[in-house]
Coordinates of C-alpha atoms in Angstrom, one line a residue:
Chain A
M12 CA -5.8 14.3 -40.6
D13 CA -4.8 16.2 -37.5
V14 CA -6.4 13.9 -35.0
R15 CA -5.8 14.2 -31.3
A16 CA -8.2 11.7 -29.7
L17 CA -9.5 8.3 -30.9
V18 CA -12.8 7.1 -29.6
F19 CA -13.7 3.4 -30.0
D20 CA -16.8 1.4 -30.3
V21 CA -16.1 -1.7 -28.2
F22 CA -18.4 -4.6 -28.8
G23 CA -17.2 -6.2 -32.0
T24 CA -14.6 -3.5 -32.7
V25 CA -12.2 -4.1 -29.8
V26 CA -13.5 -7.2 -28.2
D27 CA -15.0 -10.5 -29.4
W28 CA -18.4 -10.5 -27.7
R29 CA -19.6 -13.7 -29.4
S30 CA -16.8 -16.0 -28.3
G31 CA -16.7 -14.4 -24.8
V32 CA -20.4 -14.7 -24.2
A33 CA -20.6 -18.2 -25.7
S34 CA -17.8 -19.5 -23.4
E35 CA -19.5 -18.1 -20.3
V36 CA -22.9 -19.5 -21.4
A37 CA -21.3 -22.9 -21.9
R38 CA -19.6 -22.7 -18.5
L39 CA -22.7 -21.6 -16.6
L40 CA -25.6 -23.3 -18.5
G41 CA -23.8 -26.4 -19.8
E42 CA -25.9 -28.8 -21.9
K43 CA -29.1 -26.8 -21.4
V44 CA -28.5 -24.6 -24.5
D45 CA -26.4 -24.2 -27.7
A46 CA -23.9 -21.6 -26.4
E47 CA -23.2 -19.9 -29.7
A48 CA -26.8 -19.7 -30.8
F49 CA -27.7 -18.4 -27.3
A50 CA -25.0 -15.7 -27.6
D51 CA -26.4 -14.7 -31.0
E52 CA -30.0 -14.6 -29.8
W53 CA -29.1 -12.6 -26.7
R54 CA -27.1 -10.1 -28.8
S55 CA -30.0 -9.8 -31.3
R56 CA -32.2 -8.4 -28.5
Y57 CA -29.7 -5.6 -27.7
R58 CA -30.7 -3.2 -30.5
P59 CA -34.5 -3.5 -29.9
S60 CA -34.0 -2.9 -26.1
M61 CA -31.9 0.1 -26.7
D62 CA -34.3 1.5 -29.2
R63 CA -37.0 1.4 -26.6
V64 CA -34.8 3.8 -24.5
R65 CA -34.0 5.9 -27.5
R66 CA -37.7 6.3 -28.4
G67 CA -38.5 7.2 -24.8
E68 CA -40.6 4.1 -24.1
L69 CA -38.2 3.3 -21.2
P70 CA -36.4 5.8 -19.0
W71 CA -32.6 5.7 -19.1
T72 CA -31.5 2.2 -18.3
P73 CA -27.8 1.1 -18.2
L74 CA -26.8 -1.7 -20.5
D75 CA -26.3 -4.2 -17.7
A76 CA -30.0 -3.8 -16.8
L77 CA -31.0 -4.2 -20.5
H78 CA -28.9 -7.3 -20.7
R79 CA -30.5 -8.8 -17.6
A80 CA -34.0 -8.1 -18.8
S81 CA -33.3 -9.7 -22.2
L82 CA -31.6 -12.6 -20.6
D83 CA -34.7 -13.3 -18.4
D84 CA -36.9 -13.1 -21.5
L85 CA -34.6 -15.4 -23.6
L86 CA -34.4 -18.0 -20.8
G87 CA -38.2 -18.0 -20.7
D88 CA -38.6 -18.1 -24.4
L89 CA -36.3 -21.1 -24.7
G90 CA -37.9 -22.9 -21.8
V91 CA -34.5 -23.5 -20.2
G92 CA -36.1 -24.3 -16.8
E93 CA -34.7 -23.3 -13.5
V94 CA -31.7 -20.8 -13.6
S95 CA -30.7 -19.3 -10.3
E96 CA -30.5 -15.6 -9.5
E97 CA -26.7 -16.1 -8.9
T98 CA -26.2 -17.7 -12.4
R99 CA -28.2 -15.0 -14.1
T100 CA -26.0 -12.3 -12.4
E101 CA -22.9 -14.2 -13.5
L102 CA -24.2 -14.4 -17.1
V103 CA -24.8 -10.7 -17.2
L104 CA -21.1 -10.3 -16.1
A105 CA -20.0 -12.3 -19.1
W106 CA -20.3 -8.9 -21.0
H107 CA -17.7 -7.4 -18.5
R108 CA -15.2 -10.2 -19.3
L109 CA -15.1 -10.3 -23.1
P110 CA -11.7 -11.2 -24.7
A111 CA -9.9 -8.6 -26.8
W112 CA -9.4 -9.4 -30.5
P113 CA -5.7 -10.6 -30.9
D114 CA -4.5 -7.2 -32.3
S115 CA -6.4 -4.9 -29.8
V116 CA -4.0 -4.6 -26.9
D117 CA -0.9 -4.1 -29.0
G118 CA -2.7 -1.7 -31.3
L119 CA -4.2 0.4 -28.5
T120 CA -0.9 0.5 -26.6
R121 CA 0.9 1.9 -29.7
L122 CA -1.9 4.3 -30.5
K123 CA -1.9 5.6 -26.9
R124 CA 1.7 6.9 -27.3
R125 CA 0.6 9.8 -29.6
H126 CA -3.1 10.0 -29.1
I127 CA -5.8 10.1 -26.4
I128 CA -7.6 6.8 -26.6
A129 CA -11.1 6.3 -25.1
T130 CA -14.0 4.1 -25.4
L131 CA -17.3 5.5 -26.9
S132 CA -19.6 2.6 -26.2
N133 CA -23.1 1.8 -25.3
G134 CA -21.7 -0.3 -22.4
N135 CA -22.1 1.3 -19.0
V136 CA -19.1 2.7 -17.2
A137 CA -18.7 -0.2 -14.7
L138 CA -18.9 -2.7 -17.5
L139 CA -16.2 -0.9 -19.6
V140 CA -13.9 -0.5 -16.6
D141 CA -14.2 -4.2 -15.6
M142 CA -13.6 -5.2 -19.3
A143 CA -10.5 -3.0 -19.5
K144 CA -9.0 -4.5 -16.4
H145 CA -9.9 -8.0 -17.5
A146 CA -8.6 -7.7 -21.1
G147 CA -5.7 -5.3 -20.4
L148 CA -7.1 -2.5 -22.6
P149 CA -5.1 0.6 -21.8
W150 CA -7.7 3.4 -22.2
D151 CA -6.9 6.9 -21.1
T152 CA -10.5 7.2 -20.0
V153 CA -13.8 5.5 -20.4
L154 CA -16.6 7.4 -22.2
S155 CA -20.0 5.8 -22.3
A156 CA -23.5 6.4 -23.5
E157 CA -24.3 6.3 -19.8
L158 CA -22.6 9.7 -19.3
F159 CA -25.0 11.3 -21.7
G160 CA -28.3 9.5 -21.0
H161 CA -28.4 8.5 -24.7
Y162 CA -27.5 5.4 -26.7
K163 CA -25.6 5.5 -30.0
R164 CA -26.6 6.2 -32.7
D165 CA -28.2 9.3 -31.0
G166 CA -26.1 12.4 -31.8
E167 CA -25.9 13.4 -28.2
V168 CA -23.3 10.6 -27.6
Y169 CA -20.9 11.9 -30.2
D170 CA -21.4 15.5 -29.2
G171 CA -20.9 14.6 -25.6
A172 CA -17.6 12.9 -26.2
V173 CA -16.3 15.9 -28.2
R174 CA -17.4 18.3 -25.5
L175 CA -15.7 16.3 -22.7
L176 CA -12.5 16.0 -24.7
A177 CA -12.7 19.7 -25.3
L178 CA -11.6 19.3 -28.9
P179 CA -13.1 20.4 -32.3
P180 CA -15.0 17.4 -33.7
E181 CA -12.6 17.1 -36.6
R182 CA -9.8 16.3 -34.2
V183 CA -11.7 13.3 -32.9
L184 CA -11.6 10.0 -34.8
M185 CA -14.4 7.5 -34.2
V186 CA -13.2 3.9 -34.7
A187 CA -15.8 1.2 -35.3
A188 CA -16.6 -2.0 -37.1
H189 CA -20.2 -0.8 -37.9
V190 CA -20.9 1.6 -40.7
D191 CA -24.0 3.0 -39.1
D192 CA -22.0 4.0 -36.0
L193 CA -19.5 5.8 -38.2
A194 CA -22.2 7.5 -40.3
A195 CA -23.8 8.9 -37.1
A196 CA -20.3 10.1 -35.9
R197 CA -19.6 11.7 -39.3
S198 CA -23.0 13.6 -39.2
R199 CA -21.7 15.2 -35.9
G200 CA -18.4 16.3 -37.6
L201 CA -16.1 13.5 -36.3
R202 CA -13.5 11.8 -38.5
T203 CA -14.1 8.1 -39.0
A204 CA -12.1 4.8 -39.3
Y205 CA -13.7 1.5 -40.2
V206 CA -12.3 -1.7 -38.8
H207 CA -13.2 -4.8 -40.8
R208 CA -14.0 -7.6 -38.3
P209 CA -15.2 -10.5 -40.5
L210 CA -15.7 -12.9 -37.5
E211 CA -17.8 -10.6 -35.3
R212 CA -20.9 -12.7 -35.9
G213 CA -19.1 -16.0 -36.3
P214 CA -17.7 -17.9 -39.2
E215 CA -21.1 -18.9 -40.6
A216 CA -22.7 -15.5 -40.7
P217 CA -22.5 -13.2 -43.8
P218 CA -19.4 -11.0 -43.2
P219 CA -19.7 -7.2 -42.9
P220 CA -18.5 -5.0 -45.8
A221 CA -14.8 -5.2 -46.5
T222 CA -14.5 -1.4 -46.6
D223 CA -16.5 1.7 -45.7
P224 CA -16.0 4.1 -48.7
D225 CA -17.4 7.0 -46.6
A226 CA -14.9 6.6 -43.8
D227 CA -11.6 8.5 -43.8
L228 CA -9.8 5.1 -43.3
T229 CA -10.5 1.4 -43.5
V230 CA -8.2 -1.0 -41.7
G231 CA -8.2 -4.7 -40.8
S232 CA -6.9 -4.4 -37.3
L233 CA -5.9 -1.9 -34.6
T234 CA -2.3 -2.5 -35.3
E235 CA -2.9 -1.5 -38.9
L236 CA -4.6 1.6 -37.5
A237 CA -1.4 2.3 -35.5
D238 CA 0.7 1.8 -38.6
R239 CA -1.5 4.3 -40.5
L240 CA -1.7 7.0 -37.8
G241 CA 1.8 6.6 -36.4
G242 CA 2.3 5.1 -33.0
Chain B
M17 CA -12.6 -2.8 4.6
D18 CA -13.9 -4.7 1.5
V19 CA -13.1 -1.9 -0.9
R20 CA -13.2 -2.4 -4.7
A21 CA -12.7 1.1 -6.1
L22 CA -10.5 4.0 -5.0
V23 CA -11.4 7.5 -6.1
F24 CA -8.9 10.2 -5.7
D25 CA -8.9 13.9 -5.3
V26 CA -6.2 15.1 -7.6
F27 CA -5.0 18.7 -6.9
G28 CA -2.7 18.5 -3.9
T29 CA -3.4 14.8 -3.3
V30 CA -1.9 13.2 -6.4
V31 CA -0.1 16.2 -8.0
D32 CA 1.8 19.2 -6.8
W33 CA -0.2 22.1 -8.2
R34 CA 1.9 24.8 -6.5
S35 CA 5.3 23.9 -8.0
G36 CA 3.7 23.0 -11.4
V37 CA 1.8 26.3 -11.8
A38 CA 4.7 28.3 -10.4
S39 CA 7.2 26.8 -12.9
E40 CA 4.9 27.5 -15.8
V41 CA 4.2 31.1 -14.5
A42 CA 8.0 31.7 -14.3
R43 CA 8.5 30.3 -17.8
L44 CA 5.6 32.3 -19.4
L45 CA 5.6 35.6 -17.4
G46 CA 9.3 35.7 -16.3
E47 CA 10.2 38.7 -14.2
K48 CA 6.7 40.3 -14.3
V49 CA 5.5 38.5 -11.2
D50 CA 6.6 36.4 -8.2
A51 CA 5.7 32.9 -9.6
E52 CA 5.0 31.2 -6.3
A53 CA 2.9 34.1 -4.9
F54 CA 1.1 34.2 -8.3
A55 CA 0.3 30.4 -8.0
D56 CA -1.0 30.9 -4.5
E57 CA -3.2 33.8 -5.4
W58 CA -4.5 32.1 -8.5
R59 CA -5.4 29.0 -6.4
S60 CA -7.0 31.1 -3.7
R61 CA -9.6 32.2 -6.3
Y62 CA -10.6 28.6 -7.1
R63 CA -12.9 28.0 -4.2
P64 CA -14.9 31.3 -4.6
S65 CA -15.3 30.7 -8.3
M66 CA -16.6 27.2 -7.8
D67 CA -18.9 28.4 -5.0
R68 CA -20.6 30.7 -7.5
V69 CA -21.4 27.7 -9.6
R70 CA -22.5 25.7 -6.5
R71 CA -24.8 28.5 -5.4
G72 CA -26.3 28.7 -8.9
E73 CA -25.0 32.3 -9.6
L74 CA -23.2 30.8 -12.6
P75 CA -24.4 28.0 -14.9
W76 CA -22.2 24.9 -15.1
T77 CA -18.7 26.1 -16.0
P78 CA -15.8 23.7 -16.5
L79 CA -12.7 24.3 -14.4
D80 CA -10.6 25.4 -17.4
A81 CA -13.0 28.3 -17.9
L82 CA -13.0 29.2 -14.2
H83 CA -9.2 29.2 -14.3
R84 CA -9.2 31.5 -17.3
A85 CA -11.6 34.0 -15.7
S86 CA -9.7 34.1 -12.5
L87 CA -6.4 34.4 -14.4
D88 CA -7.7 37.4 -16.3
D89 CA -8.9 39.0 -13.0
L90 CA -5.6 38.3 -11.3
L91 CA -3.5 39.8 -14.1
G92 CA -5.7 42.9 -14.0
D93 CA -5.5 43.2 -10.2
L94 CA -1.7 42.9 -10.2
G95 CA -1.4 45.4 -13.1
V96 CA 0.9 43.0 -15.0
G97 CA 0.4 44.8 -18.2
E98 CA 0.1 43.3 -21.7
V99 CA -0.2 39.5 -21.7
S100 CA -1.2 37.9 -25.0
E101 CA -4.1 35.7 -25.6
E102 CA -1.7 32.9 -26.5
T103 CA 0.2 33.2 -23.2
R104 CA -3.1 33.2 -21.2
T105 CA -4.2 30.0 -23.0
E106 CA -0.8 28.4 -22.2
L107 CA -1.1 29.5 -18.5
V108 CA -4.5 27.8 -18.2
L109 CA -2.9 24.7 -19.6
A110 CA -0.3 24.7 -16.8
W111 CA -3.1 23.0 -14.7
H112 CA -3.1 20.2 -17.3
R113 CA 0.7 19.6 -16.9
L114 CA 1.1 19.4 -13.1
P115 CA 3.8 17.1 -11.8
A116 CA 2.9 14.1 -9.7
W117 CA 4.2 13.9 -6.1
P118 CA 7.2 11.5 -6.1
D119 CA 5.2 8.6 -4.6
S120 CA 2.1 8.9 -6.8
V121 CA 2.9 6.9 -9.9
D122 CA 4.4 4.0 -8.0
G123 CA 1.6 4.0 -5.5
L124 CA -1.2 4.1 -8.1
T125 CA 0.5 1.5 -10.2
R126 CA 0.5 -0.9 -7.2
L127 CA -3.0 0.0 -6.1
K128 CA -4.3 -0.6 -9.7
R129 CA -3.4 -4.3 -9.4
R130 CA -6.1 -5.2 -7.0
H131 CA -8.5 -2.2 -7.2
I132 CA -10.2 0.1 -9.7
I133 CA -8.5 3.5 -9.5
A134 CA -10.2 6.6 -10.7
T135 CA -10.0 10.3 -10.3
L136 CA -12.8 12.1 -8.5
S137 CA -11.8 15.7 -9.1
N138 CA -13.2 19.1 -9.8
G139 CA -10.9 19.2 -12.9
N140 CA -12.7 18.8 -16.2
V141 CA -12.3 15.6 -18.1
A142 CA -9.9 17.0 -20.7
L143 CA -7.7 18.5 -18.0
L144 CA -7.5 15.2 -16.1
V145 CA -6.8 13.1 -19.3
D146 CA -4.0 15.5 -20.3
M147 CA -2.6 15.4 -16.8
A148 CA -2.6 11.6 -16.7
K149 CA -0.7 11.4 -20.0
H150 CA 1.8 14.1 -19.0
A151 CA 2.5 12.7 -15.5
G152 CA 2.0 9.0 -16.2
L153 CA -0.9 8.5 -13.9
P154 CA -2.4 5.0 -14.7
W155 CA -6.1 5.6 -14.0
D156 CA -8.6 3.0 -15.0
T157 CA -10.9 5.9 -15.8
V158 CA -11.4 9.6 -15.2
L159 CA -14.3 10.7 -13.1
S160 CA -14.9 14.4 -12.9
A161 CA -17.3 16.9 -11.4
E162 CA -18.0 17.8 -15.0
L163 CA -19.9 14.5 -15.5
F164 CA -22.4 15.5 -12.8
G165 CA -22.7 19.2 -13.3
H166 CA -21.8 19.7 -9.7
Y167 CA -18.5 20.6 -7.9
K168 CA -17.3 18.9 -4.8
R169 CA -18.2 19.2 -2.0
D170 CA -21.8 18.8 -3.4
G171 CA -23.1 15.3 -2.6
E172 CA -24.1 14.7 -6.2
V173 CA -20.4 14.2 -7.1
Y174 CA -19.8 11.4 -4.7
D175 CA -23.3 9.8 -5.4
G176 CA -22.5 10.1 -9.1
A177 CA -19.2 8.2 -8.8
V178 CA -20.8 5.4 -6.8
R179 CA -23.6 5.1 -9.4
L180 CA -21.2 5.0 -12.4
L181 CA -19.0 2.4 -10.6
A182 CA -22.1 0.4 -9.8
L183 CA -20.9 -0.4 -6.3
P184 CA -22.4 0.0 -2.8
P185 CA -20.9 3.3 -1.4
E186 CA -19.0 1.4 1.3
R187 CA -17.0 -0.4 -1.3
V188 CA -15.7 2.9 -2.6
L189 CA -12.8 4.6 -0.9
M190 CA -12.3 8.4 -1.3
V191 CA -8.6 9.4 -1.0
A192 CA -7.8 13.0 -0.4
A193 CA -5.5 15.4 1.3
H194 CA -8.4 17.6 2.4
V195 CA -10.5 16.8 5.4
D196 CA -13.6 18.6 4.1
D197 CA -13.6 16.5 0.9
L198 CA -13.4 13.3 3.0
A199 CA -16.2 14.5 5.3
A200 CA -18.5 15.2 2.3
A201 CA -17.7 11.7 0.9
R202 CA -18.3 10.1 4.3
S203 CA -21.7 11.8 4.5
R204 CA -22.7 9.9 1.3
G205 CA -21.5 6.6 2.7
L206 CA -18.1 6.2 1.1
R207 CA -15.0 5.0 3.0
T208 CA -12.2 7.6 3.4
A209 CA -8.4 7.7 3.4
Y210 CA -6.6 10.9 4.4
V211 CA -3.2 11.6 2.7
H212 CA -1.0 14.0 4.7
R213 CA 0.6 16.4 2.1
P214 CA 2.6 18.9 4.2
L215 CA 4.0 20.7 1.2
E216 CA 0.8 21.3 -0.7
R217 CA 0.8 25.0 0.0
G218 CA 4.6 25.4 0.1
P219 CA 7.2 25.2 2.9
E220 CA 6.2 28.5 4.5
A221 CA 2.5 27.9 4.8
P222 CA 1.0 26.3 8.0
P223 CA 0.8 22.5 7.3
P224 CA -2.5 20.7 7.2
P225 CA -3.4 18.3 10.1
A226 CA -1.1 15.3 10.4
T227 CA -4.1 12.9 10.7
D228 CA -7.8 12.9 10.1
P229 CA -9.3 11.0 13.1
D230 CA -12.6 10.7 11.3
A231 CA -11.1 8.9 8.3
D232 CA -10.8 5.1 8.0
L233 CA -7.1 5.5 7.3
T234 CA -4.4 8.2 7.4
V235 CA -1.3 7.7 5.3
G236 CA 1.8 9.8 4.3
S237 CA 1.9 8.7 0.7
L238 CA 0.2 6.6 -2.0
T239 CA 2.9 4.0 -1.6
E240 CA 1.9 3.7 2.1
L241 CA -1.7 3.4 1.0
A242 CA -0.7 0.5 -1.3
D243 CA 1.2 -1.1 1.7
R244 CA -2.0 -0.8 3.8
L245 CA -4.5 -2.0 1.3
G246 CA -2.3 -4.6 -0.4
G247 CA -1.0 -4.0 -3.9

């Protein structure tokens, strides 16, 4: 593979959204809810809310606003009672402050030596910039669904990244812990690397597949990716 | 000033385009041309080519393509004779490899500690990413006219940066060595800092104004900007 740029899915691939959201939920809502179950339920509303944008039922809406709407719905559905505007705003910012998986900063730092490294996430630009500063993720630049007015898995997101990087698609490697993200990237001509993240949905949930046989590479961490690509 | 993000003009403000282009011209064209005069003349064609896009006479065209078209014109006008396709491609990439002013890396590194730092340049994304890697510019992210389909000084560029950063415009500081860039940013509600770069156009050219009385700040370097803002 003659890859020049690596573009990364972020939630689940580079950062641990479940632990990060649960710890902020515990801090901000305390005994009112089960923090991990709350994180899981909040995350489960992510795909349906994006799909409403993807089908054109909603105009373009950044992820922060989708998170806020699904938070309001969830708090109502659970009958949590009074939660202030300030607390709701802070809860949405939990997604800006997610912790990196233990291998991410070291792996990205090594990969950056020989490659361009960028996000390619459904998170909005401000979220991704805040997250990078908080978690020390050394991106060369932040690429986001927000730049293209389309959410993954729409092809416009992958095509848009390739266009902005001014590279042939086969010189761009999509790195993700989700096989459907990789399949969509592959359909637009990108190379693909699968990262096995068995704990993304917590220790109780069924783990994702150990490998993606359709991907160019399967690795268990970003440091292993650096070992494989050089860096 | 309660500024959260700093957005930087790049050509002339952060990097020394004239020395960088002249040294690549000297390397690639040798005795065929006067390298510094060639750099000046190439740069002088930048504003008119962007203005054709801004007036709608050309569809959106990334800066790399404008540079290539004006290079071809200039080589023809000067009667330079045969210049290969490969050499023309390399000359356009001179703009991706410009050297930072001596204070830029230290100043940006310090400013990054307490602020979001991003480009806000007419350079296309790939150009800005290459330049950052080459010169060691530690941007949190790259923002470019290319993301908005408008060149500075169109208001859409400043509005677009503010929208992606998800901040009120008065919490964003535009940093530039060009008073018209700052005036356009101010008209969209951004704060402004003028950087005096007396050598941008070389030691023989009339220097730019020493201060911009309309800006919130005037500084002589990015390290002085870090002194003033804290960082």
